[in-house]
Short mmCIF file of C-alpha atoms and ligand atoms in Angstrom, two decimals:
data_model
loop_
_atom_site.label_atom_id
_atom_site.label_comp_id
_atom_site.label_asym_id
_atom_site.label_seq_id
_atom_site.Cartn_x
_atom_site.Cartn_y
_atom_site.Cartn_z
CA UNK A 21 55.99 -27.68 156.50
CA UNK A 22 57.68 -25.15 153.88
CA UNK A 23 56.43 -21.84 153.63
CA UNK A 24 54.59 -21.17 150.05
CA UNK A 25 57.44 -18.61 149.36
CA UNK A 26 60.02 -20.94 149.81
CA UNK A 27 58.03 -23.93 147.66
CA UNK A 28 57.22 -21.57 145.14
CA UNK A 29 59.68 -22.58 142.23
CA UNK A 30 61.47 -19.59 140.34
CA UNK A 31 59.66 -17.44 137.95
CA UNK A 32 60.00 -19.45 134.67
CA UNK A 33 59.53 -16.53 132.45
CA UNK A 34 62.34 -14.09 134.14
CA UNK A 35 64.68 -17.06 134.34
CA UNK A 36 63.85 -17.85 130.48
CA UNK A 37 64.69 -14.92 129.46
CA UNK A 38 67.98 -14.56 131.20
CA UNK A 39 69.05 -17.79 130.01
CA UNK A 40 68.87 -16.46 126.93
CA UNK A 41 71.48 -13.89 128.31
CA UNK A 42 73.44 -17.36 129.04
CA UNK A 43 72.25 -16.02 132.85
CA UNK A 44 71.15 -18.60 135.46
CA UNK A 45 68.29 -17.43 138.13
CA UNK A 46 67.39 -19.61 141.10
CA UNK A 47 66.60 -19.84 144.16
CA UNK A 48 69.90 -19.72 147.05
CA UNK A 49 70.39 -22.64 149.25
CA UNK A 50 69.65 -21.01 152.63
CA UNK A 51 70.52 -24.48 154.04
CA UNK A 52 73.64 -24.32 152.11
CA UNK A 53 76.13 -21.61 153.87
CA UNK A 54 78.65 -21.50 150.94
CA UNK A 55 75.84 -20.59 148.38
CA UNK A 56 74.45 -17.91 150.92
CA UNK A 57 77.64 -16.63 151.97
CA UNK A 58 78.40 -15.90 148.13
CA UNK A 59 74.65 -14.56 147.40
CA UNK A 60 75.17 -12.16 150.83
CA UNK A 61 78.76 -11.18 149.59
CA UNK A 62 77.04 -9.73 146.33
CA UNK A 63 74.59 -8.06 148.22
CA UNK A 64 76.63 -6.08 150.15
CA UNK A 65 79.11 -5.37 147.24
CA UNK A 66 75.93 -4.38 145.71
CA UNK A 67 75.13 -1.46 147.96
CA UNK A 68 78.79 -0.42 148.29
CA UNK A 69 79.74 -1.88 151.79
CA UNK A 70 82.35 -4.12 153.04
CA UNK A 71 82.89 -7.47 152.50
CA UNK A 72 81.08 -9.08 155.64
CA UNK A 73 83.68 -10.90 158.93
CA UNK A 74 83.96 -14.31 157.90
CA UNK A 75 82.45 -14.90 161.67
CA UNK A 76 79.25 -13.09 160.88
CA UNK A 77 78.03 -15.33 157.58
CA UNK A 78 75.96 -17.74 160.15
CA UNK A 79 74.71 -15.06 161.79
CA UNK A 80 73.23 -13.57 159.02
CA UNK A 81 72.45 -17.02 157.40
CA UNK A 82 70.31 -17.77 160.65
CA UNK A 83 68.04 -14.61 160.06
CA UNK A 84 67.02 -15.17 156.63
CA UNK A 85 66.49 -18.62 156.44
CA UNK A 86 62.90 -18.05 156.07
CA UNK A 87 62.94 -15.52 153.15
CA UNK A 88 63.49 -15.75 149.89
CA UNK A 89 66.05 -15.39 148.41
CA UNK A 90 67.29 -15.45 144.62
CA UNK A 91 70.47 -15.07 142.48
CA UNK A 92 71.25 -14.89 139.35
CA UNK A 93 74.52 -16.78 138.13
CA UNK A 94 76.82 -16.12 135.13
CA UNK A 95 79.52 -19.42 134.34
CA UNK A 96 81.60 -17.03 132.83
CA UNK A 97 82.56 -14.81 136.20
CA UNK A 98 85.71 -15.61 137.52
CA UNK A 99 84.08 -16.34 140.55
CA UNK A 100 80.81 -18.17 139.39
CA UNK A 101 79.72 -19.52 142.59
CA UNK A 102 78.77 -15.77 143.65
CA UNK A 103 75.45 -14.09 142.00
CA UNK A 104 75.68 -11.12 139.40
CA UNK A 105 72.70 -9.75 140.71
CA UNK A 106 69.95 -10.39 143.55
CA UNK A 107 66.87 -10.15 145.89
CA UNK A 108 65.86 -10.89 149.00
CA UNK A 109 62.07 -11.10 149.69
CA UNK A 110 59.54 -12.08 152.57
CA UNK A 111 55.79 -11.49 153.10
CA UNK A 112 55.56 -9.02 155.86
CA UNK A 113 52.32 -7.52 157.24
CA UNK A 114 51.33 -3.58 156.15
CA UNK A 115 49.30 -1.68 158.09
CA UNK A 116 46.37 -0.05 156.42
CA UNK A 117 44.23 2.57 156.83
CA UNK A 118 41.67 1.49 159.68
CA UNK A 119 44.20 -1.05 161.16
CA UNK A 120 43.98 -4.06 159.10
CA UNK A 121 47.54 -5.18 158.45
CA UNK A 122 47.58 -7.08 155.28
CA UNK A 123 49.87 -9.93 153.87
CA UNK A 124 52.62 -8.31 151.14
CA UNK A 125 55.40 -8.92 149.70
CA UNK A 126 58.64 -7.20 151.26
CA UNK A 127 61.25 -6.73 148.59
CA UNK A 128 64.70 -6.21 149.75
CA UNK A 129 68.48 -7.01 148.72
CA UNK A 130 68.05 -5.80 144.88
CA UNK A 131 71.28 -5.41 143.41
CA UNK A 132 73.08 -6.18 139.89
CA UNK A 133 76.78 -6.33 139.77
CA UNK A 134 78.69 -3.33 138.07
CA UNK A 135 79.90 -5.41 135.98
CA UNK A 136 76.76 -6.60 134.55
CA UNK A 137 74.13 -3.45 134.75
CA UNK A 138 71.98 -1.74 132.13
CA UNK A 139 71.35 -4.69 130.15
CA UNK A 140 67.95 -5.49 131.94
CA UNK A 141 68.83 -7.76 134.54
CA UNK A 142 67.14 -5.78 137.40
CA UNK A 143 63.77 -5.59 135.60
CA UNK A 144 63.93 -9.63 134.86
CA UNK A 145 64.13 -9.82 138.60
CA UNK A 146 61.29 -6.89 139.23
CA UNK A 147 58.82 -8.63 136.92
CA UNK A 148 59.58 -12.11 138.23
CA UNK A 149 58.93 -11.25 142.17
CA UNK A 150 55.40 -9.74 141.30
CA UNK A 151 54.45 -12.37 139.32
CA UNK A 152 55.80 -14.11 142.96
CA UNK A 153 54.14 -11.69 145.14
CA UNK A 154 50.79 -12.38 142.61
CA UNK A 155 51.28 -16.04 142.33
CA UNK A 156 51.20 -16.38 146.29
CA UNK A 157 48.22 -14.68 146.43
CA UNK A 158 49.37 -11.73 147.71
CA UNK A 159 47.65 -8.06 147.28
CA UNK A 160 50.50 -5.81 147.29
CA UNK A 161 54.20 -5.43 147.17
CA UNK A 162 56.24 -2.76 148.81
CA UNK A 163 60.08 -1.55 148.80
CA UNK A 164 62.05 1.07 150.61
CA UNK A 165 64.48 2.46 147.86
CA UNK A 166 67.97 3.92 147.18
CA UNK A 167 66.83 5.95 144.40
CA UNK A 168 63.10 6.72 143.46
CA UNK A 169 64.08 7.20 140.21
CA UNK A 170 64.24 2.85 139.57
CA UNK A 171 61.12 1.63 140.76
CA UNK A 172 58.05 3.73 139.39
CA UNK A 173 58.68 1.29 135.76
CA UNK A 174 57.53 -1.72 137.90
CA UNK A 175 53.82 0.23 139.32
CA UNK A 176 55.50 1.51 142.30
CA UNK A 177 55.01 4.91 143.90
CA UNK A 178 55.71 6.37 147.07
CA UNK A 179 53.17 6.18 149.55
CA UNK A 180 54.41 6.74 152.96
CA UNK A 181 56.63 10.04 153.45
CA UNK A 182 59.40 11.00 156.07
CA UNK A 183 61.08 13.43 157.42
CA UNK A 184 65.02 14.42 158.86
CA UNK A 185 64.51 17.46 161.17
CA UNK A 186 67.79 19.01 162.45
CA UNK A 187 67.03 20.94 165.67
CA UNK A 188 68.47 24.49 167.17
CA UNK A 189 68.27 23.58 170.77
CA UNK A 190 68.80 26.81 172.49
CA UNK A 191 66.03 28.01 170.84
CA UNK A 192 63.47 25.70 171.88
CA UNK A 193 61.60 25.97 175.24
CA UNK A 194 59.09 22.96 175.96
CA UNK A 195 55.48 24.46 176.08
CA UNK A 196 54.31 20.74 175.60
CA UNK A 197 52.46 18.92 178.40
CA UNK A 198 54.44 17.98 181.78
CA UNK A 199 54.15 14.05 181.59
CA UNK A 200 54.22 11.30 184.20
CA UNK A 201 55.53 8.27 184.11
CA UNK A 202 59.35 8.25 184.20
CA UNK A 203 62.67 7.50 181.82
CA UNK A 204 65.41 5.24 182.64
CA UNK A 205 68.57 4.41 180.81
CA UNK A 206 68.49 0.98 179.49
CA UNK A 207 71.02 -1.87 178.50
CA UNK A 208 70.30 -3.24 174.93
CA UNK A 209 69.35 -6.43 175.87
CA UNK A 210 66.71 -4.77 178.48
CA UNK A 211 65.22 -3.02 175.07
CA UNK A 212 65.48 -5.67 172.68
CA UNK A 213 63.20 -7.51 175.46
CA UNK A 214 60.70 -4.83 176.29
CA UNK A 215 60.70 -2.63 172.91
CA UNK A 216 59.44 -4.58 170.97
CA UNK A 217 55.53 -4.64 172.42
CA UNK A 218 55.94 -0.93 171.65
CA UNK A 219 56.41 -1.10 168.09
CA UNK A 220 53.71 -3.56 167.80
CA UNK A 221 51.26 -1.56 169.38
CA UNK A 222 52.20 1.63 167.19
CA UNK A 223 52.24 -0.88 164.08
CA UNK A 224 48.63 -1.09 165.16
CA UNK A 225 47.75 2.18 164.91
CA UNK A 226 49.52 3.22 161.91
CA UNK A 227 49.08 2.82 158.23
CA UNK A 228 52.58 2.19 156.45
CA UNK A 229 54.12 0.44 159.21
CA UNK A 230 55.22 -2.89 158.69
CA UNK A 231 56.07 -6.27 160.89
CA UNK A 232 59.33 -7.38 161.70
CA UNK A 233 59.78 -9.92 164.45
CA UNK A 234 61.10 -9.22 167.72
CA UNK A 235 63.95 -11.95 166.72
CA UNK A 236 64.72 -10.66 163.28
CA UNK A 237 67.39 -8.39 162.36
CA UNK A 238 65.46 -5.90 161.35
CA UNK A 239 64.47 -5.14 164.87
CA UNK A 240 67.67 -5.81 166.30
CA UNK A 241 69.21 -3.21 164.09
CA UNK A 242 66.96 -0.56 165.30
CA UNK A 243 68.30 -0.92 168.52
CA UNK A 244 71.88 -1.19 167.45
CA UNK A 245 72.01 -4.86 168.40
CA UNK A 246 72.17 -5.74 164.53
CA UNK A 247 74.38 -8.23 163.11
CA UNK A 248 78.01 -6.29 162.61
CA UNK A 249 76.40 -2.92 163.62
CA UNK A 250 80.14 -1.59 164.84
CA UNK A 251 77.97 1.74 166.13
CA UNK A 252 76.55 0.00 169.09
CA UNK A 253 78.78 1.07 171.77
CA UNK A 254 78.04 4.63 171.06
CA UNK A 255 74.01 4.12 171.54
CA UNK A 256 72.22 5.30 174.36
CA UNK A 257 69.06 4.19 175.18
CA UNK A 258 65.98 4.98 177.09
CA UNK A 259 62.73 3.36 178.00
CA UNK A 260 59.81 5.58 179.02
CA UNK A 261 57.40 3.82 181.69
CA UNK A 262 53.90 4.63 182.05
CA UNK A 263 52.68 5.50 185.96
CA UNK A 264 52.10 1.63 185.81
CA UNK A 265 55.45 0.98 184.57
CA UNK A 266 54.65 -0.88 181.43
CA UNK A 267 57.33 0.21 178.93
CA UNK A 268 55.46 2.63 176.33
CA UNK A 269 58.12 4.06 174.07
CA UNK A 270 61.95 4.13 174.27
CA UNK A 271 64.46 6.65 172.44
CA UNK A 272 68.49 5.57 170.44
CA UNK A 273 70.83 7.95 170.12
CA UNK A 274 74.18 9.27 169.97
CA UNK A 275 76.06 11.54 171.02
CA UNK A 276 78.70 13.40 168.91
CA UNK A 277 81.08 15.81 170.68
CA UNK A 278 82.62 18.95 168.63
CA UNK A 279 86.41 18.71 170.37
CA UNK A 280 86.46 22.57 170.12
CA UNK A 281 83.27 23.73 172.23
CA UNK A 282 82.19 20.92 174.57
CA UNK A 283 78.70 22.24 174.98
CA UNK A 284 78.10 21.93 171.77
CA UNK A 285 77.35 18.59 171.16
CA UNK A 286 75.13 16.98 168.52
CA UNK A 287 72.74 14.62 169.44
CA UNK A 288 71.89 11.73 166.59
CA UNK A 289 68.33 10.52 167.24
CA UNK A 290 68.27 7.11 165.85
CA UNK A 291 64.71 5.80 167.20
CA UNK A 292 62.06 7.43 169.49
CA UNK A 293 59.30 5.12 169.04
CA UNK A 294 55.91 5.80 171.67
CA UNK A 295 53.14 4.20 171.89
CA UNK A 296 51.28 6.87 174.02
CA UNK A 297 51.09 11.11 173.88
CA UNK A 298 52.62 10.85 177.08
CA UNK A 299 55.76 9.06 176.04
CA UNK A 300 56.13 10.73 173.23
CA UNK A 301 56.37 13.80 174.97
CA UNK A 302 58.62 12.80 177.88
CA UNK A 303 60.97 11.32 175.08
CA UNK A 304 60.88 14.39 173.15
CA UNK A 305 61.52 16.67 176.19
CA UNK A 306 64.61 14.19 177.59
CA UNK A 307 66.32 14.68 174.28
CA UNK A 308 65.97 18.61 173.47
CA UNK A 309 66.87 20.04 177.33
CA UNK A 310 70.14 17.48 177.33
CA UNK A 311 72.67 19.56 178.91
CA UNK A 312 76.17 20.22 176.49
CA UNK A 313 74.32 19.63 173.38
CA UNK A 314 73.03 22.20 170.64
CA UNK A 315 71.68 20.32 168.09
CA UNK A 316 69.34 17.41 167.86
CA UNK A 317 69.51 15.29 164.40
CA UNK A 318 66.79 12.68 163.98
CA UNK A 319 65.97 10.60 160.91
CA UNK A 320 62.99 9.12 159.59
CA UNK A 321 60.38 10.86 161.65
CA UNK A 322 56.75 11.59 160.80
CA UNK A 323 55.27 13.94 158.05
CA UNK A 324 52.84 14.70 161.07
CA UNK A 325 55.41 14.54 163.97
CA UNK A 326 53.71 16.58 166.92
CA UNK A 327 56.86 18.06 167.96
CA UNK A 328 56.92 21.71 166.66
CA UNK A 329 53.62 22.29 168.34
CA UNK A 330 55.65 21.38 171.79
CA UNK A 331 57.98 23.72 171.23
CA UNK A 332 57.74 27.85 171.45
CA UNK A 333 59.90 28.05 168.26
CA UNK A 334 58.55 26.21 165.26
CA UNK A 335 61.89 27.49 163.38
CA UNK A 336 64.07 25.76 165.70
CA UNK A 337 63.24 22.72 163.54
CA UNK A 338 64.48 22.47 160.35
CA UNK A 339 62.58 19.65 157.85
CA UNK A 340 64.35 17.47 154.96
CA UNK A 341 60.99 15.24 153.09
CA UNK A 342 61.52 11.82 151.62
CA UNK A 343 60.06 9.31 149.85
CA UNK A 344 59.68 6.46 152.19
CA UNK A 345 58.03 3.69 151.51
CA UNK A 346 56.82 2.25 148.12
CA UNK A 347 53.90 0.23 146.95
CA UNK A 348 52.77 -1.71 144.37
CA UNK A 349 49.27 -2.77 144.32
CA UNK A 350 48.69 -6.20 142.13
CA UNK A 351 44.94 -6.82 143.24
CA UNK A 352 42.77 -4.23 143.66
CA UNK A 353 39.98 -5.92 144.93
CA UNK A 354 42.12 -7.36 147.91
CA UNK A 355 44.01 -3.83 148.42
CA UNK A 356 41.10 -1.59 148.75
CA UNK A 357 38.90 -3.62 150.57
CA UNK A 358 41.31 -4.45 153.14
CA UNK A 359 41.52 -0.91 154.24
CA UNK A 360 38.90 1.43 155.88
CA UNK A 361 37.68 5.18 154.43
CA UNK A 362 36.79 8.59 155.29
CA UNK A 363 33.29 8.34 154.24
CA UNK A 364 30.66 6.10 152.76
CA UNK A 365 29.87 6.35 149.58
CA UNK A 366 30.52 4.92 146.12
CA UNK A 367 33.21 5.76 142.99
CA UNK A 368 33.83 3.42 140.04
CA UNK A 369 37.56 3.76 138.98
CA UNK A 370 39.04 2.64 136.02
CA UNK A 371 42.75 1.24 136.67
CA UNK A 372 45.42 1.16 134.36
CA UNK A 373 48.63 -1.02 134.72
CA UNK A 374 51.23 -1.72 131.89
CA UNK A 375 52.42 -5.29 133.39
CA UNK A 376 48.34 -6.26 133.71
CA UNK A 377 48.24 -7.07 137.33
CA UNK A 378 46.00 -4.24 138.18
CA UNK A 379 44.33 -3.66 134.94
CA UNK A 380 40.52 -3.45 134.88
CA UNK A 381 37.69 -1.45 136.60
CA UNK A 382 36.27 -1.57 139.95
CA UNK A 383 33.74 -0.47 141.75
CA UNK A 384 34.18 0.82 145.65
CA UNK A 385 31.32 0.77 147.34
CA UNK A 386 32.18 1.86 151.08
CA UNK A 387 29.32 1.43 153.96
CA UNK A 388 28.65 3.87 156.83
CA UNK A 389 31.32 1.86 159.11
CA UNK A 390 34.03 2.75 156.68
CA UNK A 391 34.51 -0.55 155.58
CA UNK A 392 34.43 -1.18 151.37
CA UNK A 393 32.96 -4.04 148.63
CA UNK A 394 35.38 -3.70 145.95
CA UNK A 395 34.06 -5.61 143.08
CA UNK A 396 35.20 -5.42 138.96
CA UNK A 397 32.31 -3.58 137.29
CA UNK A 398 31.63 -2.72 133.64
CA UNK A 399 30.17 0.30 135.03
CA UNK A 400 31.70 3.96 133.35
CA UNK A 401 34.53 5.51 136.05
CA UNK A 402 34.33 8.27 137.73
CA UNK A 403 38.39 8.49 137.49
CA UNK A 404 41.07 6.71 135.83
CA UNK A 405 43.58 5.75 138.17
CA UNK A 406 47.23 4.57 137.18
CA UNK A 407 48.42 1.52 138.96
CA UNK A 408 51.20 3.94 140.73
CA UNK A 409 48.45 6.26 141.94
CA UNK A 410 46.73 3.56 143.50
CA UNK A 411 49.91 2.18 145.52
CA UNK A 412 49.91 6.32 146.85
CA UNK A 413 46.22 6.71 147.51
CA UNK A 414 46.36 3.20 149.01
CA UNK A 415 47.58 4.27 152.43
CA UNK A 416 45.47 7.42 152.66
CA UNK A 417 48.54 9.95 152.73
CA UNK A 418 48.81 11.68 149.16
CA UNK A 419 45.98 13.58 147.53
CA UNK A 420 44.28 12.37 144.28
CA UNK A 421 44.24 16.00 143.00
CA UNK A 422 47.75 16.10 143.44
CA UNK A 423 48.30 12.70 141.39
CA UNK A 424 45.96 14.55 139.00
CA UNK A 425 48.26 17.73 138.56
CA UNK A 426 50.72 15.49 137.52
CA UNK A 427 48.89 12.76 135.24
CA UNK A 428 48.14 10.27 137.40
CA UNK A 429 44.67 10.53 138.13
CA UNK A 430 42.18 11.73 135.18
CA UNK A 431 38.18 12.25 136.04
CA UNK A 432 36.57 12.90 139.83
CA UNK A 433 39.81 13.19 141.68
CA UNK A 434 37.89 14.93 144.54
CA UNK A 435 36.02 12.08 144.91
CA UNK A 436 38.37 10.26 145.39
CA UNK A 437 39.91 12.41 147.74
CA UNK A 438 36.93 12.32 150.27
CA UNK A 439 36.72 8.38 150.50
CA UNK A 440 40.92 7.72 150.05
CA UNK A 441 42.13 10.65 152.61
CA UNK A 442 43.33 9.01 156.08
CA UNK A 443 43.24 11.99 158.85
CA UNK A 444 46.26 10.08 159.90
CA UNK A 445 49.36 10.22 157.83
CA UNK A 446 50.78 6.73 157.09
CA UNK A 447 54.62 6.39 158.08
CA UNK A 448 57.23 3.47 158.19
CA UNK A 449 59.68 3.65 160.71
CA UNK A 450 62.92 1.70 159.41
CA UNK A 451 64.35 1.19 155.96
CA UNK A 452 64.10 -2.85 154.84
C1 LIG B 516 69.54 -0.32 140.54
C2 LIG B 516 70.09 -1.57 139.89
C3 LIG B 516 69.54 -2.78 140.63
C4 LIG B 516 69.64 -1.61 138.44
O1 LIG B 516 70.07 -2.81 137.85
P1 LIG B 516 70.18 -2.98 136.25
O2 LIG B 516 70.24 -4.43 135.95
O3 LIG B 516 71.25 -2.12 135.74
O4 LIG B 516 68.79 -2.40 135.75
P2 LIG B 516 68.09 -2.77 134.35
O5 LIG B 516 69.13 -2.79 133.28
O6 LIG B 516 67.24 -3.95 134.47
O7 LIG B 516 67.18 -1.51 134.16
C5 LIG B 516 65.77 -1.58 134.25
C6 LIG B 516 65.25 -0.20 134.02
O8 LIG B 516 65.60 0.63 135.15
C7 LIG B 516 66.37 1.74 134.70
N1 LIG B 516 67.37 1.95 135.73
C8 LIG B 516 68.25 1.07 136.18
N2 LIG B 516 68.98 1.61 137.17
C9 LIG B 516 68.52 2.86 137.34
C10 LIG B 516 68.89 3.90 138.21
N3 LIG B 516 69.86 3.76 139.10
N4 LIG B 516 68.21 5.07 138.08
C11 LIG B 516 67.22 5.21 137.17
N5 LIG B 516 66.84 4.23 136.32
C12 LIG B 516 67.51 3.08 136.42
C13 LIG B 516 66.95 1.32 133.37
O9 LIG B 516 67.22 2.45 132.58
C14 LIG B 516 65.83 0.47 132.80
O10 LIG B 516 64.81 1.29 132.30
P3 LIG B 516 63.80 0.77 131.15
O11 LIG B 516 63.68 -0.72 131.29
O12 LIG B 516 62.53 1.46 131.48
O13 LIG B 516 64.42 1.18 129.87
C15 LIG B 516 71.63 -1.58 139.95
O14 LIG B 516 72.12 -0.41 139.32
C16 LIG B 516 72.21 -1.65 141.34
O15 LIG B 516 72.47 -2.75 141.84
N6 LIG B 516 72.43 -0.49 142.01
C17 LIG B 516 73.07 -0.45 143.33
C18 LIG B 516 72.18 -1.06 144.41
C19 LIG B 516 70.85 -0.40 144.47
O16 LIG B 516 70.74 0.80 144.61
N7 LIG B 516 69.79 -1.21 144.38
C20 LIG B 516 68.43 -0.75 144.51
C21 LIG B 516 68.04 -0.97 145.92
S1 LIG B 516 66.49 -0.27 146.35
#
């Protein structure tokens, strides 16, 4: 049987109006591998890369034959067969708050060509997948994004951080715990087998993660087995094994040699993904006493990594913050009730969205087990919350007051700081 997103027929109203543009939108043939090859070529034009092998198209046909997929067309283009602009969306499970992972709508693959930007192309295709996202019943969207400054328009806002830490090694000396269990170097195939129980049980546990299958690309790229990943002879990888020797985290990463001092090296971190303290510090340790290397890069690590507490020089570590990942909430009711709070208690807020989705007010009523009844009310608010404050406080990880400083949040944002706070920051651990 087909999927609902894949029965679901295009968004009448976005393609209306870009007819009117003389502009075709539709869906892309997935079955058809000379309409995805075309809608895939614009992609990746899109985000500046190269065009893709000619023997890689079924490859990367095969992995999204379940998403969605849609182009927009112009008859004019001297090549007409390939989009002017695109996206490429899925319903993938978020992690909340508590644990519950909820249904949402992954949006992915937005691009318009150069040749046909800034004439509102991008925000025909915005509107039309959350009217998609809405129309399949689905609570919330979510994006991870090139620039923030494109997406807050649409009611998205930034709700899971990251961090890039760049790290001195001769300064640090582990004062973290001695660990058992053991490391071994691993073949890719050995990881794509075994890793992938590890991110699902740290999915589990933390809000902002989201599902990718252990056959998808998504996970495959992580541990450079992706389709056309040209980087994936200079990986290294490493499994850590509990004293039972189940797999409970594994480590990617490269090394980079400076020709002129050989002990000098840089270690890339890629990935160190654990699903217990224990491999987390083992991993940590294995990477930061490697012999020849100086300095440890790793990207997209937690706001609330552990790591500088494991070390005797918290200045050995230096932080970049990001922006991570994005959400858009489109039904409150179904958003906030599928997550869990601090406290119990109740706070009537007030929501305010300019495409409607969101718009009206809501009472929270949250019982002593965490759990809330979220139910529209014609009760007065305590706080009036914009739509993109609600996508932030959503996951538990950004304070109302600060949403308040900067307009966000009007009325009891302290309040709403005592229910929406998570003790745990949320964080996604790949880019989609
Ligand atoms: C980003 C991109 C999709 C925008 O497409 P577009 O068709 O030119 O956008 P639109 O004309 O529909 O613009 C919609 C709104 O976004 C704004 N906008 C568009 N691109 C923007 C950008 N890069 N930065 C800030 N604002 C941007 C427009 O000013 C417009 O604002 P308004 O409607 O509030 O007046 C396109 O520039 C692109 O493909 N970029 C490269 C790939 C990329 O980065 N994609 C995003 C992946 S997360």
């Amino acid at each position: 049987m087909t999927s609902p997103h894949l029965a679901l027929p295009i968004d009448e109203t976005s393609a209306a109006h870009l007819a009117r543009q003389h502009l075709t939108m539709r869906l892309v043939d997935t079955a058809d591998a000379a309409d995805h090859t075309a809608w895939s070529d614009a992609v990746t034009r899109g985000f500046l890369g190269p065009a893709a092998p000619a023997d890689q198209t079924e490859a990367r046909r095969a992995h999204v034959l379940d998403d969605r997929l849609v182009g927009v067309y112009d008859e004019t283009s001297a090549v007409p067969a390939e989009p002017v602009a695109s996206t490429h969306c899925w319903p993938a499970e978020l992690t909340l708050p508590g644990g519950h992972a909820v249904s949402s709508w992954a949006i992915s693959g937005v691009t318009v060509s150069q040749t046909h930007r800034r004439r509102g192309i991008a925000r025909q295709l915005l509107e039309a997948e959350l009217r998609t996202a809405s129309a399949l019943g689905l609570p919330i969207a979510m994006l991870t994004v090139s620039e923030s400054t494109i997406y807050s328009r649409f009611g998205f806002s930034p709700a899971a951080f990251a961090r890039d830490l760049t790290i001195s090694t001769r300064r640090v000396r582990w004062t973290g715990p001695r660990t058992t269990g053991r490391i071994h170097h691993v073949t890719p195939d050995q990881l794509r087998h075994d890793g992938h129980a590890v991110v699902e049980r740290v999915r589990a546990l933390r809000a902002g993660e989201v599902s990718h299958p252990a056959d998808g690309n998504l996970w495959l790229r992580r541990i450079g087995l992706g389709i056309g990943d040209d980087n994936a002879k200079n990986l290294r990888l490493v499994r850590h094994d509990d004293g039972d020797g189940v797999p409970q985290g594994f480590a990617v990463y490269q090394l980079v040699e400076n020709e002129a001092d050989f002990t000098d090296h840089t270690l890339r971190l890629h990935t160190l993904v654990a699903a217990t303290p224990d491999a987390y510090a083992a991993l940590w340790r294995f990477v930061l006493e490697m012999d020849l290397v100086s300095t440890v890069t790793a990207h997209l690590r937690p706001v609330d990594e552990p790591l500088r507490w494991l070390i005797d020089d918290f200045r050995a570590v230096h932080v970049d913050e990001v922006d991570h990942l994005w959400v858009r909430v489109l039904d409150v009711p179904a958003a906030l009730s599928a997550r869990t709070y601090a406290t119990s208690g109740r706070v009537v807020v007030r929501v305010t969205d300019d495409l409607g989705f969101a718009t009206g007010t809501y009472a929270v009523e949250v019982d002593d087990d965490g759990r809330a009844a979220v139910s529209a009310t014609d009760g007065a608010p305590d706080a009036t919350v914009g739509v993109n404050a609600v996508g932030s406080l959503l996951l538990g990880g950004v304070s109302a007051r600060t949403l308040q400083a900067a307009g966000g949040v009007t009325g009891d944002a302290e309040r709403l700081d005592e229910l929406f706070r998570s003790p745990v920051e949320p964080f996604l651990s790949f880019w989609f």
